[in-house]
Short mmCIF file of C-alpha atoms in Angstrom, two decimals:
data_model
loop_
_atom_site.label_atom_id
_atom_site.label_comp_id
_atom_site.label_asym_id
_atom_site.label_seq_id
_atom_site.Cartn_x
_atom_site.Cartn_y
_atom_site.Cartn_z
CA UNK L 1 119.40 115.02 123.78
CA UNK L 2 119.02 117.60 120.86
CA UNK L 3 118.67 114.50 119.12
CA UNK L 4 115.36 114.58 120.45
CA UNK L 5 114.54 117.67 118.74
CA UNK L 6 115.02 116.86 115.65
CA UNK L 7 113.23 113.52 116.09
CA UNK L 8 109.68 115.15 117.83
CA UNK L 9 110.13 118.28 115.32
CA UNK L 10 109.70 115.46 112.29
CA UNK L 11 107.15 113.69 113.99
CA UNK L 12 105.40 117.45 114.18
CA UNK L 13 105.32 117.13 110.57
CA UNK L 14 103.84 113.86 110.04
CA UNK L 15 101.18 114.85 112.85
CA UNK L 16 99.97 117.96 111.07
CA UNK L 17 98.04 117.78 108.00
CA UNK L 18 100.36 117.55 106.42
CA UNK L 19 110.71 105.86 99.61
CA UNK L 20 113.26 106.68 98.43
CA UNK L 21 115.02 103.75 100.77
CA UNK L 22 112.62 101.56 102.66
CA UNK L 23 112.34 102.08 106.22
CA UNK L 24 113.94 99.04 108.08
CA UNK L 25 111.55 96.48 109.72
CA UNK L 26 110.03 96.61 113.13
CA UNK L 27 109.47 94.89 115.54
CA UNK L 28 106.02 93.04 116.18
CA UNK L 29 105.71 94.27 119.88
CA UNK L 30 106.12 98.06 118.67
CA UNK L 31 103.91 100.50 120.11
CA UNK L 32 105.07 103.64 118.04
CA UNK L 33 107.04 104.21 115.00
CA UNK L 34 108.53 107.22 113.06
CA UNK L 35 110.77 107.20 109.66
CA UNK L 36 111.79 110.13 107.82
CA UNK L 37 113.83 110.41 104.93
CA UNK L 38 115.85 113.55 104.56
CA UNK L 39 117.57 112.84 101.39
CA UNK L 40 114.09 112.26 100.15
CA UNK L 41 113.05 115.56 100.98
CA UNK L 42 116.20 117.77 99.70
CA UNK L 43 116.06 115.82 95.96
CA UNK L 44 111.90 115.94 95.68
CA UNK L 45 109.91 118.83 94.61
CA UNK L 46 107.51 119.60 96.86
CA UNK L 47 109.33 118.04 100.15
CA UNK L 48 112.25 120.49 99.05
CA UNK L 49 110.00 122.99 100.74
CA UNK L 50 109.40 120.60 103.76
CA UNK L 51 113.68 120.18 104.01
CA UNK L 52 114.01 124.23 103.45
CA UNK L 53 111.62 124.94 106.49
CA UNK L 54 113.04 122.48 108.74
CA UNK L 55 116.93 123.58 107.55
CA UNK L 56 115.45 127.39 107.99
CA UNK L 57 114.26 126.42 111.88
CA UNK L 58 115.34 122.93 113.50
CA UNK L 59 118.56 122.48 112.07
CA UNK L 60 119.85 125.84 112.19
CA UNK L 61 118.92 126.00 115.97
CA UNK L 62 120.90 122.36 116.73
CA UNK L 63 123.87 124.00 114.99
CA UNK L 64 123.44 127.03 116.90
CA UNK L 65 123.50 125.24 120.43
CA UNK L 66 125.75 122.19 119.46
CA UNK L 67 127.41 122.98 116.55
CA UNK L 68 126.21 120.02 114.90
CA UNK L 69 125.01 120.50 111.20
CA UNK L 70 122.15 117.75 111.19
CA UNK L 71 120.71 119.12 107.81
CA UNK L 72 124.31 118.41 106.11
CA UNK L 73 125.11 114.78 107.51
CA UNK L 74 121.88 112.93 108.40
CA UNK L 75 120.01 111.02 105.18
CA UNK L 76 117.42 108.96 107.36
CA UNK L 77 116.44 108.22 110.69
CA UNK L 78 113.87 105.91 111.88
CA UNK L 79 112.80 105.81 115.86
CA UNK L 80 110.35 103.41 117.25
CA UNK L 81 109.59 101.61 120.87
CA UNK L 82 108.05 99.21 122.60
CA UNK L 83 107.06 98.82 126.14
CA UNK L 84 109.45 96.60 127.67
CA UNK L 85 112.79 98.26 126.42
CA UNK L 86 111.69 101.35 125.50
CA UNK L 87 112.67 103.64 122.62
CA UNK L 88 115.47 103.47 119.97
CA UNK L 89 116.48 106.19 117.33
CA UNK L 90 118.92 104.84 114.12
CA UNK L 91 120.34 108.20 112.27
CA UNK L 92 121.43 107.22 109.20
CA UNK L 93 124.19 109.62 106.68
CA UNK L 94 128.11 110.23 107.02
CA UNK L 95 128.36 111.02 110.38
CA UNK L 96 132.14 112.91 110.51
CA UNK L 97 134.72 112.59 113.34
CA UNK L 98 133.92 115.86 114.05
CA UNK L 99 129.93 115.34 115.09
CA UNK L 100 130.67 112.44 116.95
CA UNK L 101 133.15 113.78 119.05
CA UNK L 102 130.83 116.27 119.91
CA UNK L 103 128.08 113.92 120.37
CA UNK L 104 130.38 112.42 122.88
CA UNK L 105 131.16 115.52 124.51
CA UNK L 106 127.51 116.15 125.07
CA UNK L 107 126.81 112.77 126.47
CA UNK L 108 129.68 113.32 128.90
CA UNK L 109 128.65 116.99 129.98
CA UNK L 110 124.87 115.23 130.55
CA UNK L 111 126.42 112.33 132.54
CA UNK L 112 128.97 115.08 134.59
CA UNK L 113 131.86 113.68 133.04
CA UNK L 114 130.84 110.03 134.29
CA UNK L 115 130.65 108.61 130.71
CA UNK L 116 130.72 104.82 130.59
CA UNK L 117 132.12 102.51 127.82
CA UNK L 118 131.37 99.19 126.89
CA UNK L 119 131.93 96.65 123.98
CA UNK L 120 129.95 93.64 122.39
CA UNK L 121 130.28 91.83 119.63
CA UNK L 122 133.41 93.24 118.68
CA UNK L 123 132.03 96.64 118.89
CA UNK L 124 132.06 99.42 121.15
CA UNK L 125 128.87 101.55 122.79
CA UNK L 126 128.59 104.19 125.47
CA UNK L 127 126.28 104.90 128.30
CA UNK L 128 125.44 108.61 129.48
CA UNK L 129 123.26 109.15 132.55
CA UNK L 130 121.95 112.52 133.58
CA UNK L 131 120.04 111.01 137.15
CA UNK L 132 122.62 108.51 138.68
CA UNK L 133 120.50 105.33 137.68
CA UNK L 134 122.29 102.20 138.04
CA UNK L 135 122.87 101.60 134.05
CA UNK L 136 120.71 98.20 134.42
CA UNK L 137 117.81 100.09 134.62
CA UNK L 138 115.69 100.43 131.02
CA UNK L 139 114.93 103.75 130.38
CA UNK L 140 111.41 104.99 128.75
CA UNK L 141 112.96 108.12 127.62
CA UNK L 142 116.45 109.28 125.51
CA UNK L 143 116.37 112.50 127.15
CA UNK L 144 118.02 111.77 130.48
CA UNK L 145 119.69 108.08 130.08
CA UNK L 146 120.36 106.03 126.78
CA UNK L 147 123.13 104.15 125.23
CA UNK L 148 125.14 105.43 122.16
CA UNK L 149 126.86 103.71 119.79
CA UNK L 150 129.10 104.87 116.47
CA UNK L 151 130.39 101.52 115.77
CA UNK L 152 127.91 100.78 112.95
CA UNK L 153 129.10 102.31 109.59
CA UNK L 154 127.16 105.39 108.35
CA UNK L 155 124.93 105.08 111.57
CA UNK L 156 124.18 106.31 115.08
CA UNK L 157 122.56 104.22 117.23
CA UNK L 158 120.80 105.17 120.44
CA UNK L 159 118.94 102.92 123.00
CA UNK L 160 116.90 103.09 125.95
CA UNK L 161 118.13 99.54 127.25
CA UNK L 162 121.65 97.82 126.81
CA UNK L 163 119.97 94.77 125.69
CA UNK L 164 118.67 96.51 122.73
CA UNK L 165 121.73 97.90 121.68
CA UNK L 166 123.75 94.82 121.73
CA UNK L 167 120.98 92.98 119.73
CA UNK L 168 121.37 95.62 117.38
CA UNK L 169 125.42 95.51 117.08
CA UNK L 170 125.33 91.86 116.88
CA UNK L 171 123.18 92.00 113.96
CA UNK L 172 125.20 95.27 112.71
CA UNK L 173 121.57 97.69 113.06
CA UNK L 174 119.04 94.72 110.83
CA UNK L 175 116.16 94.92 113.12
CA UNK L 176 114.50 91.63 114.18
CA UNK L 177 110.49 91.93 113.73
CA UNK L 178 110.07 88.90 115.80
CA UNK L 179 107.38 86.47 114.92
CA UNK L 180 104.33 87.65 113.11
CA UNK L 181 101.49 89.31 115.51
CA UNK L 182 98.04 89.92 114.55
CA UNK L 183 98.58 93.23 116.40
CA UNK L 184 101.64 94.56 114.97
CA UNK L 185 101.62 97.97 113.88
CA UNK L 186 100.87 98.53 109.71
CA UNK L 187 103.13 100.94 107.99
CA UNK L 188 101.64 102.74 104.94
CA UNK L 189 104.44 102.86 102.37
CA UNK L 190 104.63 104.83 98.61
CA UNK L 191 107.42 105.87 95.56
CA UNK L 192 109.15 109.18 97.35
CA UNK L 193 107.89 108.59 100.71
CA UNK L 194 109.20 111.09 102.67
CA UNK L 195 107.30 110.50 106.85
CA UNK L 196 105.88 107.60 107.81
CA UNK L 197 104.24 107.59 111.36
CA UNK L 198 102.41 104.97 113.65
CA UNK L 199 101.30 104.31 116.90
CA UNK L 200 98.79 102.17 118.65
CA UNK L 201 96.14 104.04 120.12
CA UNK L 202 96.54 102.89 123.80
CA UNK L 203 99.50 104.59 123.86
CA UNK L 204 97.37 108.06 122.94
CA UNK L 205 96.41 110.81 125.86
CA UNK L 206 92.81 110.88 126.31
CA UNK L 207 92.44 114.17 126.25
CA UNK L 208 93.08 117.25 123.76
CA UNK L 209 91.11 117.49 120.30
CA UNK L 210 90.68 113.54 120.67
CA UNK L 211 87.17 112.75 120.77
CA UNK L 212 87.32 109.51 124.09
CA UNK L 213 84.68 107.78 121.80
CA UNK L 214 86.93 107.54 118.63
CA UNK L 215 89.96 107.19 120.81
CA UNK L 216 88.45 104.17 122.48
CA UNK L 217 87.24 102.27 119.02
CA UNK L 218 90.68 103.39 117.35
CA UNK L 219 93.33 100.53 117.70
CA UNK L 220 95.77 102.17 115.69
CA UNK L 221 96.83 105.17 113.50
CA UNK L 222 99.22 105.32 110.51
CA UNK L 223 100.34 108.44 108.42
CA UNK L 224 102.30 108.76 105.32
CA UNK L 225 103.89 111.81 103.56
CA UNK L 226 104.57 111.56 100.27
CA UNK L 227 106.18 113.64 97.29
CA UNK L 228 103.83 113.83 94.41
CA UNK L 229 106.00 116.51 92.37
CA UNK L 230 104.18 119.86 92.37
CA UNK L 231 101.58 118.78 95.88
CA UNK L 232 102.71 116.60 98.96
CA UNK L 233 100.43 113.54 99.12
CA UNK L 234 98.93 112.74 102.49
CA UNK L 235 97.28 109.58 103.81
CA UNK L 236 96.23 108.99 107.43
CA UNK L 237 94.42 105.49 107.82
CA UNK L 238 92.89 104.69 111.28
CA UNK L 239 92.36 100.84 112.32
CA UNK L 240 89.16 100.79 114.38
CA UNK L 241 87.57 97.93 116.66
CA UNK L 242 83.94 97.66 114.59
CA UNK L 243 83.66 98.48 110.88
CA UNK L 244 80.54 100.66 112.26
CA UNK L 245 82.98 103.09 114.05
CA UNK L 246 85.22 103.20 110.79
CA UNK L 247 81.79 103.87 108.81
CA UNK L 248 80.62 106.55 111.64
CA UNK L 249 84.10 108.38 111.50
CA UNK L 250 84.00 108.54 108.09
CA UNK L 251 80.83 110.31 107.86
CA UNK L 252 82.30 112.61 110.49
CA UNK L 253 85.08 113.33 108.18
CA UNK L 254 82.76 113.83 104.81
CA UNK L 255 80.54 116.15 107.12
CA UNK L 256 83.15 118.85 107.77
CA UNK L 257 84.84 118.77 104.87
CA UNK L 258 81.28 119.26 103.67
CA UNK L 259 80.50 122.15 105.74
CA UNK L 260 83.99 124.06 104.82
CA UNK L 261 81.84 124.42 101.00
CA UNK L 262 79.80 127.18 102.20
CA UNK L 263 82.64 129.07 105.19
CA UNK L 264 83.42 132.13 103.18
CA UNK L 265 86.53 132.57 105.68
CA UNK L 266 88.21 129.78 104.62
CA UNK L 267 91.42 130.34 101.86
CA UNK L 268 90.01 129.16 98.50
CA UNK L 269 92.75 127.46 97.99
CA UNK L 270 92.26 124.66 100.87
CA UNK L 271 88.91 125.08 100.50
CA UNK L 272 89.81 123.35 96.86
CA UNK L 273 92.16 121.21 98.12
CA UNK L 274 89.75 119.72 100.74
CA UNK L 275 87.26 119.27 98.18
CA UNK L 276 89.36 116.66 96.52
CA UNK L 277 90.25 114.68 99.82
CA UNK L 278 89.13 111.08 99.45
CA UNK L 279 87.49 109.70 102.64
CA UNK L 280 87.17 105.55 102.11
CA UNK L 281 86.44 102.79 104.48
CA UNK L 282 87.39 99.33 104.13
CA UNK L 283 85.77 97.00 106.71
CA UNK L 284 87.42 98.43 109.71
CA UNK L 285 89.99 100.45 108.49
CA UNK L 286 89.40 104.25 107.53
CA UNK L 287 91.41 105.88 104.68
CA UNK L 288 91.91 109.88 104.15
CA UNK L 289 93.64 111.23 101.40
CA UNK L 290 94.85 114.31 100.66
CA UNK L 291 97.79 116.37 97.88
CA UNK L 292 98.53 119.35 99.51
CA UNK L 293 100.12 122.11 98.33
CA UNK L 294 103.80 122.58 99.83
CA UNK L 295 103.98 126.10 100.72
CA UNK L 296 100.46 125.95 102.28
CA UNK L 297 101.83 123.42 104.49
CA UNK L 298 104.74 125.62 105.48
CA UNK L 299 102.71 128.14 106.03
CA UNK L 300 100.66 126.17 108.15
CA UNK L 301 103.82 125.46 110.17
CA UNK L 302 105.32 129.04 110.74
CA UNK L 303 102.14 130.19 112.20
#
């Protein structure tokens, strides 16, 4: 679903180095987790330049193929999943008769006019299938197979099994975190956060710019985005197995930041900017911070 888009295109942002309302809870068993707040981003200073590139690029290529103006009706969405059920996405703003008719008319298209409606508690959901499943079967993706539901006010729910949507109508969209777990994902949270991002690092490829070492002490990664007025504040915070892997990383980290002192190809502008990143360690946990400048980000991005 284009919904997609928009949600992997936010999660670029949090990825690269790069609240107003609190993200809602999670659940214990999580494995991932993504919030962004858009309304955050069009009122702050710096993350109006965030908004502007995404409005500039994802959005206006959504409304291009769907004609669905995701920029103009969507204040918040947060996505997470866990391994049993699989993913859910809740878009938050005031989503018109208009956009969810076409929603609708997407999901039916994608499920060759086979579109299925259901109801619980009270209200009604939808299921779209793109394969021919049987609709009892859990997806682990959105893409091909999910259930949709409107019935919430000012939000769009979307599910990769039934039972998580009807847990979620019953309980009109208040996510249950389930009982306390040592293991639960941590969420990094600030005044104008604008990304939040999380994932336990099992659920990581071992492979890419991921050194199999790190990726095998690391237990789990958090990032945060902030607005700090005139620079975007970033914070990445890694949860490792042995507080002499968080110690070892961190003198990784202090090392090439380090080295970038005396690389006369590198803009004098990050150059200064990496100079004031904070690298701390805290037992097992590994903090890096960073403020950023906005349009160096964007920059960043368009290349």
């Amino acid at each position: 679903m284009h919904i997609l888009k928009l949600s992997a295109a936010a999660l670029l942002l949090a990825l690269a180095p790069l609240v107003q309302a609190e993200m809602p809870n999670l659940p214990a068993t999580a494995t991932w987790y993504f919030h962004a707040d858009l309304d955050a981003m069009r009122d702050g200073k710096a993350g109006r330049h965030l908004y502007d590139w995404m409005d500039a690029g994802v959005f206006r290529e959504i409304l291009a193929e769907t004609g669905i103006d995701v920029g103009k009706e969507t204040s918040r969405m947060t996505a997470f999943a866990n391994a049993a059920d699989g993913p859910v996405v809740l878009i938050e703003g005031a989503i018109s008769q208009e956009t969810r008719d076409k929603v609708l008319a997407l999901a039916t298209a994608r499920s060759a006019g086979k579109l299925q409606t259901f109801r619980s508690s009270g209200k009604t959901y939808y299921f779209f299938d793109g394969k021919g499943d049987d609709r009892d079967v859990e997806t682990g993706s959105l893409e091909d197979a999910a259930y949709l539901s409107f019935a919430l006010k000012n939000k769009v729910v979307v599910t990769g099994s039934e039972k998580q949507m009807q847990s979620l109508l019953a309980s009109n969209g208040s996510i249950d975190a389930g009982k306390p777990d040592a293991g639960a994902l941590f969420v990094l949270r600030a005044d104008r956060g604008l990304v939040q991002a999380g994932v336990n690092a099992e659920e990581l490829d071992d492979d890419g710019d991921w050194d199999s070492n790190i990726l095998r002490n690391t237990r789990q990664v958090a990032l945060l985005l902030a607005d700090l007025g005139d620079k975007l504040g970033f914070e990445a915070q890694l949860l490792t197995d042995e507080a002499e892997m968080a110690n070892a990383m961190a003198s990784i980290v202090r090392g090439v930041i380090s080295l970038q002192a005396f690389n006369d190809d590198i803009d004098p502008e990050l150059k200064s900017t990496l100079a004031g990143t904070t690298v701390d360690v805290e037992g097992t946990r590994l903090k890096i911070a960073l403020a950023l400048d906005p349009k160096v980000v964007v920059a960043a991005l368009e290349d």
